[in-house]
Amino acid sequence: MVVIPDIIVQGVQMLLVLLLAPLLTGFVRKIKARLLRRQGPPLLQPYRDLIRLMRKDVVLADNASWLFRVIPYFIFAATWIAASLVPTFRSGLLFGLQ
Amino acid sequence: MISALVTSAVVLQMWCVAGLLGISVLAILLSRSKSSTAVVYGATLAICAVGLVGSLRSLGGVPMNGSTVTLPIGLPWLGAHFRLDALASFFLFVVNLGGASASLYGLGYGHHEQAPHRVLPFFPAFLAGMNLVVLADDAFSYLLCWEFMSLASWALVMAHHREPGNAKAGYVYLVMASFGTLALLLAFGLLAGPAGDYGFAAIRAAPHTPYVATLVLVLMLLGAGSKAGLVPLHVWLPLAHPAAPSHVSALMSGVMTKVAIYGFIRVVFDLLGQPTWSASVVVLFLGGITAVMGILYAMMEKDLKRLLAYSTIENVGVIFASLGLALAFQANGLKLAAALAFTAALFHVLNHSLFKSLLFFGAGAVLTATGERDMDKLGGLIHRMPFTSFAVLVGCVAISALPPFNGFVSEWLMFQAVLQSPELPQWALKILVPAVGALLALAAALAAACFVKAFGVTFLGRPRSPAAEAAPEVDRYSLAAMFILAALCLLAGILPGPVIDALSPVTIEILSSRMPIQANEAWLSIVPIAESRSSYNGLLVMVFITISASLAVFFIHRFASHALRRGPAWGCGFSDPTPAAQYSGGSFAQPIRRVFGTLVFHARDHVEMPAPGDIRPARLRIELHDLVWEGMYQPIAGAVGFSADRLNRLQFLTIRRYLSLVFATLVTLLLVLAIWS
């Protein structure tokens, strides 16, 4: 099967996008700050923010429904799938534009 | 014994129609008995299921020797011809699917009906009329069945005739339906020509001059377009569709507009023969405008059922735009692209019938549970009606054209067809097609916003009225109908290949070309033109969204905090506000009203601020104008009223005056005759 290596490449690509995305945010913030002649947060600050946010409680409104719990995961998944279509380190991906 | 009666596919369908008409008579006899609702809807469901299977078999190309039948009724020298071909089979499938699901829904919903004897006899008759229009094979039976369908649906619109606004809706519908039939009558008259052979076979064989072809196209746009809801002939639709009971609204919006589209396809694609490219310009333009206008109207609406009716106008616009694309490609001999656009149109016909019926059923369920159609008096129903809200959510996602549901597939196919436009030789089309594509993209985005509003305001948040707070879940039949349609929406979305392949007999028959065979594609992908250009795989998208969402859930639950607290919603320091202070439909539509409304609706916001010291509340008044109604219909109505007032004097003359009038008419006629010859 030719498909198996393709799936692995696709998986690596998706993982790479996921892991590097906060770094890009950190980089943009740094550049913005430097343009305003400020020091700016450290490059890895978004990772620290994410780890900190993971430890926080979930607070729901009294009348929040199951949809409120489910939708964030779907939004994440949809964004991730969309990102997987963009070639980063290899073109001709399984899902990507041929 | 049955095989002796059913000698061909079309005969089977005619027996179904006869059965429906029989139920209609039975319903009149039974109208006062308690069991009538169950008997009528149960029998209609059974017959529609038979018709559904029959149409699927004839679409799949299982001919049961011969597909025409001639009844000795109608015009004496012509008889009534009925014929079943691939196009008719597809539309019969749509009609019977809608009919079956509406009957199933009616089994539960019908028990809440205040006056069942005003609905039950007309419901099967309406279905029979729609079946007959699709089956008719000569102009006379076509028009007769068309009128029968219109009148049956008019009776259903008038079922609740004492409710405010319904009488006006019925009146406007009647006027517009008569106008549409007049246009169709003229169109068929032109097609039959001086020889006057009204059979479709003869019309198809006869050559048509470009002049006649253009006139017929315009008349069909007026006739079929007024029934389907093309802007500016749409005014009756948002009045009449919501006025009927909800399962009938679903049939009118989901199915009857499709029958009108069938009429358009039958005449313009089939009977007129090879189209000219200039014809496609009109259809494309009207389709694009209709799509955007329809969804803008829907966005401004706060009545749930009217919102759905306006969204029907949008979808009809999308379908007409696809048909316009098919005309443009076919006129230039681009067979593959024409088949693609035509398949997209048919696929959207099927999809819209599925999710619009589902959404109208949902609106009906909300109406039964709360007695409210005004979204600003609903809210929080997801807790009270969990099953209904889930089915409606599926419908909203599907109609917003989000993958992996069916709406995405047909709109994606249509945009793939739009992308073929550089191959068109005419510069007008090269420019117009991408412009219409942009309009359709705008309409698709607005549709998503509109259904976020419809679902969010109705089902989420806190209940805005006591009725919404105490809403019960609806009965099992209604839920079954909604869940079957929701499942079909998903199924057509993740397995579009078989649907496209099933549509190929229709494109072969009408355009003599087809899309590539999808069953051969690996991994159930669909490929509009060629694998190297573009492909889509709904199943793969769904699987991957599910996998990545599950991965996210797994990691969050594995590594993140588990603690979950419930608290009162943050009210910006203004704790425990009334539910009416929540984000409403009007608030949601406000940005779009600001951007498009000033141009399209002459929208103005008036803030009435009391003077300092005055303790009156400030008020925001929004002024919206329906420019089509005010600019086009009111002047016509005014002119008709004015001339009627003037002519009214003729009613109160003395006998001498009448006699002199008659004499004057006679003299004038003789004079005209003398001068003419």
CSV table of C-alpha atoms in Angstrom, one decimal, chain B residues 67-396:
chain,number,residue,atom,x,y,z
B,67,SER,CA,-43.2,4.4,-20.0
B,68,THR,CA,-46.2,6.2,-21.4
B,69,VAL,CA,-49.9,6.0,-20.8
B,70,THR,CA,-52.8,7.9,-22.4
B,71,LEU,CA,-56.1,8.4,-20.7
B,72,PRO,CA,-59.2,9.2,-22.6
B,73,ILE,CA,-59.8,12.4,-20.7
B,74,GLY,CA,-58.8,16.0,-21.4
B,75,LEU,CA,-59.0,17.5,-24.9
B,76,PRO,CA,-61.1,15.2,-27.1
B,77,TRP,CA,-58.6,14.9,-30.0
B,78,LEU,CA,-55.6,14.7,-27.7
B,79,GLY,CA,-56.4,12.7,-24.6
B,80,ALA,CA,-54.3,13.0,-21.5
B,81,HIS,CA,-50.7,11.8,-22.0
B,82,PHE,CA,-48.5,10.8,-19.1
B,83,ARG,CA,-44.9,9.7,-19.4
B,84,LEU,CA,-42.1,8.7,-17.0
B,85,ASP,CA,-38.5,9.4,-18.0
B,86,ALA,CA,-35.4,9.9,-16.0
B,87,LEU,CA,-36.0,13.6,-15.2
B,88,ALA,CA,-39.6,12.8,-14.1
B,89,SER,CA,-38.4,9.9,-12.1
B,90,PHE,CA,-36.0,12.0,-10.2
B,91,PHE,CA,-38.6,14.7,-9.4
B,92,LEU,CA,-41.1,12.0,-8.5
B,93,PHE,CA,-38.5,10.7,-6.0
B,94,VAL,CA,-38.2,14.2,-4.5
B,95,VAL,CA,-42.0,14.6,-4.4
B,96,ASN,CA,-42.7,11.2,-2.8
B,97,LEU,CA,-39.8,11.5,-0.3
B,98,GLY,CA,-41.2,14.9,0.8
B,99,GLY,CA,-44.8,13.4,0.8
B,100,ALA,CA,-43.8,10.4,2.8
B,101,SER,CA,-41.9,12.3,5.4
B,102,ALA,CA,-44.7,14.9,5.7
B,103,SER,CA,-47.2,12.2,6.2
B,104,LEU,CA,-45.2,10.5,8.9
B,105,TYR,CA,-44.8,13.9,10.6
B,106,GLY,CA,-48.5,14.5,10.1
B,107,LEU,CA,-49.4,11.3,12.0
B,108,GLY,CA,-48.2,13.0,15.1
B,109,TYR,CA,-48.6,16.7,14.3
B,110,GLY,CA,-52.1,16.3,12.8
B,111,HIS,CA,-53.5,15.6,16.2
B,112,HIS,CA,-52.9,19.2,17.2
B,113,GLU,CA,-54.9,20.4,14.2
B,114,GLN,CA,-57.9,22.6,15.3
B,115,ALA,CA,-59.9,22.0,12.1
B,116,PRO,CA,-58.7,18.6,10.5
B,117,HIS,CA,-61.5,18.7,8.0
B,118,ARG,CA,-59.9,21.7,6.4
B,119,VAL,CA,-56.5,20.0,6.0
B,120,LEU,CA,-57.1,16.3,5.5
B,121,PRO,CA,-59.0,16.2,2.2
B,122,PHE,CA,-56.5,18.6,0.5
B,123,PHE,CA,-53.3,17.1,1.7
B,124,PRO,CA,-53.4,13.9,-0.5
B,125,ALA,CA,-54.9,16.0,-3.3
B,126,PHE,CA,-52.0,18.4,-3.2
B,127,LEU,CA,-49.6,15.4,-3.3
B,128,ALA,CA,-51.5,13.9,-6.2
B,129,GLY,CA,-51.4,17.2,-8.1
B,130,MET,CA,-47.6,17.5,-7.7
B,131,ASN,CA,-47.2,13.9,-8.9
B,132,LEU,CA,-49.4,14.6,-11.9
B,133,VAL,CA,-47.5,17.7,-12.9
B,134,VAL,CA,-44.3,15.8,-13.0
B,135,LEU,CA,-45.9,12.9,-15.0
B,136,ALA,CA,-47.8,15.1,-17.5
B,137,ASP,CA,-46.7,14.7,-21.1
B,138,ASP,CA,-48.9,17.2,-22.9
B,139,ALA,CA,-49.4,20.9,-22.4
B,140,PHE,CA,-53.1,20.6,-21.6
B,141,SER,CA,-52.7,18.0,-18.8
B,142,TYR,CA,-49.7,19.8,-17.5
B,143,LEU,CA,-51.6,23.1,-17.1
B,144,LEU,CA,-54.6,21.3,-15.6
B,145,CYS,CA,-52.5,19.5,-13.1
B,146,TRP,CA,-50.5,22.6,-12.3
B,147,GLU,CA,-53.7,24.5,-11.5
B,148,PHE,CA,-55.0,21.5,-9.5
B,149,MET,CA,-51.7,21.6,-7.5
B,150,SER,CA,-52.0,25.4,-7.0
B,151,LEU,CA,-55.6,25.2,-5.8
B,152,ALA,CA,-55.1,22.3,-3.4
B,153,SER,CA,-52.1,24.2,-1.9
B,154,TRP,CA,-54.2,27.4,-1.7
B,155,ALA,CA,-56.9,25.5,0.2
B,156,LEU,CA,-54.2,24.3,2.6
B,157,VAL,CA,-52.9,27.9,3.0
B,158,MET,CA,-56.4,28.9,3.9
B,159,ALA,CA,-56.9,26.1,6.4
B,160,HIS,CA,-56.5,28.5,9.3
B,161,HIS,CA,-58.3,31.3,7.6
B,162,ARG,CA,-59.3,33.2,10.8
B,163,GLU,CA,-55.8,33.9,11.9
B,164,PRO,CA,-54.7,37.4,11.1
B,165,GLY,CA,-52.8,37.8,7.9
B,166,ASN,CA,-53.8,34.4,6.4
B,167,ALA,CA,-56.6,35.7,4.3
B,168,LYS,CA,-54.2,38.2,2.7
B,169,ALA,CA,-51.7,35.5,2.2
B,170,GLY,CA,-54.3,33.4,0.4
B,171,TYR,CA,-55.4,36.3,-1.7
B,172,VAL,CA,-51.9,37.2,-2.8
B,173,TYR,CA,-51.1,33.6,-3.5
B,174,LEU,CA,-54.2,33.1,-5.6
B,175,VAL,CA,-53.4,36.2,-7.7
B,176,MET,CA,-49.7,35.2,-8.2
B,177,ALA,CA,-50.7,31.6,-9.0
B,178,SER,CA,-53.2,32.8,-11.7
B,179,PHE,CA,-50.5,35.1,-13.1
B,180,GLY,CA,-48.0,32.3,-13.3
B,181,THR,CA,-50.5,30.0,-15.0
B,182,LEU,CA,-51.3,32.7,-17.5
B,183,ALA,CA,-47.6,33.0,-18.3
B,184,LEU,CA,-47.3,29.2,-18.7
B,185,LEU,CA,-50.5,29.1,-20.9
B,186,LEU,CA,-48.9,31.6,-23.2
B,187,ALA,CA,-45.6,29.8,-23.2
B,188,PHE,CA,-47.2,26.5,-24.2
B,189,GLY,CA,-49.4,28.3,-26.8
B,190,LEU,CA,-46.2,29.7,-28.4
B,191,LEU,CA,-44.5,26.3,-28.2
B,192,ALA,CA,-47.4,24.5,-29.9
B,193,GLY,CA,-47.4,27.0,-32.6
B,194,PRO,CA,-50.1,27.5,-35.3
B,195,ALA,CA,-50.4,23.7,-35.8
B,196,GLY,CA,-51.6,23.5,-32.2
B,197,ASP,CA,-50.2,20.0,-31.3
B,198,TYR,CA,-50.0,20.1,-27.5
B,199,GLY,CA,-48.3,16.8,-27.0
B,200,PHE,CA,-44.7,17.2,-25.5
B,201,ALA,CA,-43.3,14.8,-28.1
B,202,ALA,CA,-44.6,17.0,-31.0
B,203,ILE,CA,-43.4,20.2,-29.3
B,204,ARG,CA,-39.9,18.6,-28.8
B,205,ALA,CA,-39.8,17.5,-32.5
B,206,ALA,CA,-40.9,20.9,-33.9
B,207,PRO,CA,-38.2,23.5,-34.7
B,208,HIS,CA,-38.5,26.8,-32.7
B,209,THR,CA,-37.4,30.2,-34.1
B,210,PRO,CA,-35.0,32.1,-31.8
B,211,TYR,CA,-37.8,34.7,-31.3
B,212,VAL,CA,-40.2,32.1,-30.0
B,213,ALA,CA,-37.5,30.5,-27.9
B,214,THR,CA,-36.7,33.8,-26.2
B,215,LEU,CA,-40.3,34.6,-25.5
B,216,VAL,CA,-40.9,31.1,-24.1
B,217,LEU,CA,-37.9,31.5,-21.8
B,218,VAL,CA,-39.2,34.8,-20.5
B,219,LEU,CA,-42.7,33.4,-20.0
B,220,MET,CA,-41.3,30.3,-18.2
B,221,LEU,CA,-39.2,32.5,-16.0
B,222,LEU,CA,-42.4,34.4,-15.1
B,223,GLY,CA,-44.6,31.3,-14.8
B,224,ALA,CA,-42.4,28.7,-13.2
B,225,GLY,CA,-40.3,31.5,-11.5
B,226,SER,CA,-43.4,32.9,-9.7
B,227,LYS,CA,-44.2,29.5,-8.3
B,228,ALA,CA,-40.6,28.8,-7.4
B,229,GLY,CA,-40.1,32.2,-5.8
B,230,LEU,CA,-37.7,34.1,-8.1
B,231,VAL,CA,-37.2,37.7,-7.0
B,232,PRO,CA,-39.2,39.9,-7.8
B,233,LEU,CA,-42.0,37.4,-8.2
B,234,HIS,CA,-41.4,35.9,-4.7
B,235,VAL,CA,-43.8,38.1,-2.7
B,236,TRP,CA,-46.5,35.5,-2.1
B,237,LEU,CA,-44.1,32.9,-0.9
B,238,PRO,CA,-43.1,34.2,2.6
B,239,LEU,CA,-46.8,35.0,3.2
B,240,ALA,CA,-48.3,31.7,2.0
B,241,HIS,CA,-45.8,29.1,3.0
B,242,PRO,CA,-45.8,30.0,6.8
B,243,ALA,CA,-49.6,30.3,6.8
B,244,ALA,CA,-50.2,26.6,6.1
B,245,PRO,CA,-49.8,23.9,8.8
B,246,SER,CA,-46.2,23.1,9.2
B,247,HIS,CA,-46.0,19.8,7.4
B,248,VAL,CA,-47.8,21.5,4.4
B,249,SER,CA,-45.3,24.4,4.7
B,250,ALA,CA,-42.6,21.8,4.4
B,251,LEU,CA,-44.2,20.3,1.3
B,252,MET,CA,-44.8,23.8,-0.3
B,253,SER,CA,-41.2,25.0,0.4
B,254,GLY,CA,-39.4,21.7,0.0
B,255,VAL,CA,-41.3,20.1,-2.8
B,256,MET,CA,-43.7,22.5,-4.7
B,257,THR,CA,-40.9,24.9,-5.5
B,258,LYS,CA,-39.1,21.9,-7.0
B,259,VAL,CA,-42.1,21.0,-9.1
B,260,ALA,CA,-41.9,24.6,-10.5
B,261,ILE,CA,-38.2,24.0,-11.2
B,262,TYR,CA,-39.1,20.8,-12.9
B,263,GLY,CA,-41.4,22.7,-15.2
B,264,PHE,CA,-38.6,25.1,-16.1
B,265,ILE,CA,-36.2,22.3,-16.8
B,266,ARG,CA,-38.7,20.4,-18.9
B,267,VAL,CA,-39.5,23.3,-21.1
B,268,VAL,CA,-36.2,25.2,-21.3
B,269,PHE,CA,-33.8,22.3,-21.4
B,270,ASP,CA,-36.0,19.5,-23.0
B,271,LEU,CA,-38.7,21.0,-25.2
B,272,LEU,CA,-36.8,24.0,-26.5
B,273,GLY,CA,-33.8,22.0,-27.7
B,274,GLN,CA,-30.4,23.6,-28.0
B,275,PRO,CA,-30.2,26.7,-25.9
B,276,THR,CA,-28.6,30.0,-26.8
B,277,TRP,CA,-25.9,31.5,-24.6
B,278,SER,CA,-27.9,34.8,-24.2
B,279,ALA,CA,-30.6,32.8,-22.5
B,280,SER,CA,-28.2,31.7,-19.8
B,281,VAL,CA,-27.4,35.4,-19.0
B,282,VAL,CA,-30.9,36.1,-17.8
B,283,VAL,CA,-31.2,32.9,-15.7
B,284,LEU,CA,-27.7,33.4,-14.1
B,285,PHE,CA,-28.4,37.0,-13.3
B,286,LEU,CA,-31.9,36.3,-11.8
B,287,GLY,CA,-30.5,33.3,-9.9
B,288,GLY,CA,-27.7,35.3,-8.3
B,289,ILE,CA,-29.9,38.2,-7.3
B,290,THR,CA,-32.6,35.9,-5.9
B,291,ALA,CA,-30.0,34.0,-3.8
B,292,VAL,CA,-28.7,37.2,-2.2
B,293,MET,CA,-32.0,38.9,-1.8
B,294,GLY,CA,-33.7,35.8,-0.3
B,295,ILE,CA,-31.1,35.3,2.4
B,296,LEU,CA,-31.0,39.1,3.2
B,297,TYR,CA,-34.8,39.0,3.8
B,298,ALA,CA,-34.3,35.9,5.9
B,299,MET,CA,-31.7,37.6,8.0
B,300,MET,CA,-34.0,40.4,8.8
B,301,GLU,CA,-36.9,38.1,9.8
B,302,LYS,CA,-37.8,37.1,13.3
B,303,ASP,CA,-40.7,34.8,12.5
B,304,LEU,CA,-39.2,31.3,12.4
B,305,LYS,CA,-41.4,30.0,9.6
B,306,ARG,CA,-41.1,33.2,7.5
B,307,LEU,CA,-37.3,33.0,7.9
B,308,LEU,CA,-37.4,29.5,6.5
B,309,ALA,CA,-39.6,30.6,3.6
B,310,TYR,CA,-37.2,33.4,2.7
B,311,SER,CA,-34.3,30.9,2.9
B,312,THR,CA,-36.2,28.8,0.3
B,313,ILE,CA,-36.1,31.8,-2.0
B,314,GLU,CA,-32.3,31.8,-1.5
B,315,ASN,CA,-32.0,28.1,-2.4
B,316,VAL,CA,-34.2,28.5,-5.4
B,317,GLY,CA,-31.8,31.2,-6.5
B,318,VAL,CA,-28.9,28.9,-6.1
B,319,ILE,CA,-30.6,26.2,-8.2
B,320,PHE,CA,-31.5,28.7,-10.9
B,321,ALA,CA,-28.0,30.0,-11.0
B,322,SER,CA,-26.7,26.4,-11.5
B,323,LEU,CA,-29.3,25.9,-14.2
B,324,GLY,CA,-28.1,29.1,-15.9
B,325,LEU,CA,-24.5,27.8,-15.7
B,326,ALA,CA,-25.7,24.5,-17.3
B,327,LEU,CA,-27.4,26.5,-20.1
B,328,ALA,CA,-24.2,28.6,-20.7
B,329,PHE,CA,-22.0,25.5,-21.0
B,330,GLN,CA,-24.5,23.6,-23.1
B,331,ALA,CA,-24.9,26.4,-25.5
B,332,ASN,CA,-21.2,26.4,-26.1
B,333,GLY,CA,-20.9,22.7,-26.4
B,334,LEU,CA,-18.9,22.2,-23.1
B,335,LYS,CA,-20.7,19.0,-22.4
B,336,LEU,CA,-18.8,17.9,-19.2
B,337,ALA,CA,-19.1,21.3,-17.5
B,338,ALA,CA,-22.8,21.4,-18.4
B,339,ALA,CA,-23.4,18.0,-16.9
B,340,LEU,CA,-21.5,19.2,-13.8
B,341,ALA,CA,-23.6,22.3,-13.4
B,342,PHE,CA,-26.8,20.4,-14.1
B,343,THR,CA,-25.9,17.7,-11.6
B,344,ALA,CA,-25.2,20.4,-9.0
B,345,ALA,CA,-28.6,21.9,-9.6
B,346,LEU,CA,-30.4,18.5,-9.3
B,347,PHE,CA,-28.3,17.6,-6.2
B,348,HIS,CA,-29.3,20.8,-4.6
B,349,VAL,CA,-33.0,20.2,-5.5
B,350,LEU,CA,-32.7,16.9,-3.5
B,351,ASN,CA,-30.7,18.5,-0.7
B,352,HIS,CA,-33.0,21.4,-0.3
B,353,SER,CA,-36.1,19.2,-0.2
B,354,LEU,CA,-34.4,17.2,2.6
B,355,PHE,CA,-33.2,19.9,4.9
B,356,LYS,CA,-36.0,22.4,4.3
B,357,SER,CA,-38.6,19.8,5.1
B,358,LEU,CA,-36.6,19.0,8.3
B,359,LEU,CA,-36.4,22.6,9.3
B,360,PHE,CA,-40.1,23.2,8.7
B,361,PHE,CA,-40.9,20.1,10.8
B,362,GLY,CA,-38.7,21.6,13.5
B,363,ALA,CA,-40.5,24.9,13.3
B,364,GLY,CA,-43.8,23.0,13.5
B,365,ALA,CA,-42.5,21.1,16.6
B,366,VAL,CA,-41.6,24.4,18.3
B,367,LEU,CA,-45.0,25.8,17.3
B,368,THR,CA,-46.8,22.9,18.8
B,369,ALA,CA,-44.7,22.9,22.0
B,370,THR,CA,-44.9,26.7,22.6
B,371,GLY,CA,-47.5,28.2,20.4
B,372,GLU,CA,-44.9,30.7,19.2
B,373,ARG,CA,-43.3,31.4,15.9
B,374,ASP,CA,-41.6,34.7,17.0
B,375,MET,CA,-38.0,33.9,17.7
B,376,ASP,CA,-37.7,36.7,20.2
B,377,LYS,CA,-40.2,34.9,22.4
B,378,LEU,CA,-38.4,31.6,22.4
B,379,GLY,CA,-35.0,30.5,23.7
B,380,GLY,CA,-33.6,27.7,25.8
B,381,LEU,CA,-35.5,25.0,24.0
B,382,ILE,CA,-32.5,22.8,23.8
B,383,HIS,CA,-33.1,21.8,27.4
B,384,ARG,CA,-36.8,21.2,27.0
B,385,MET,CA,-36.8,19.6,23.6
B,386,PRO,CA,-33.4,17.9,23.2
B,387,PHE,CA,-34.3,15.6,20.3
B,388,THR,CA,-36.0,18.2,18.2
B,389,SER,CA,-33.2,20.6,18.8
B,390,PHE,CA,-30.6,18.0,17.7
B,391,ALA,CA,-32.5,17.3,14.5
B,392,VAL,CA,-32.9,21.0,13.8
B,393,LEU,CA,-29.2,21.5,14.5
B,394,VAL,CA,-28.4,18.9,11.8
B,395,GLY,CA,-30.7,20.7,9.4
B,396,CYS,CA,-29.1,24.1,10.2
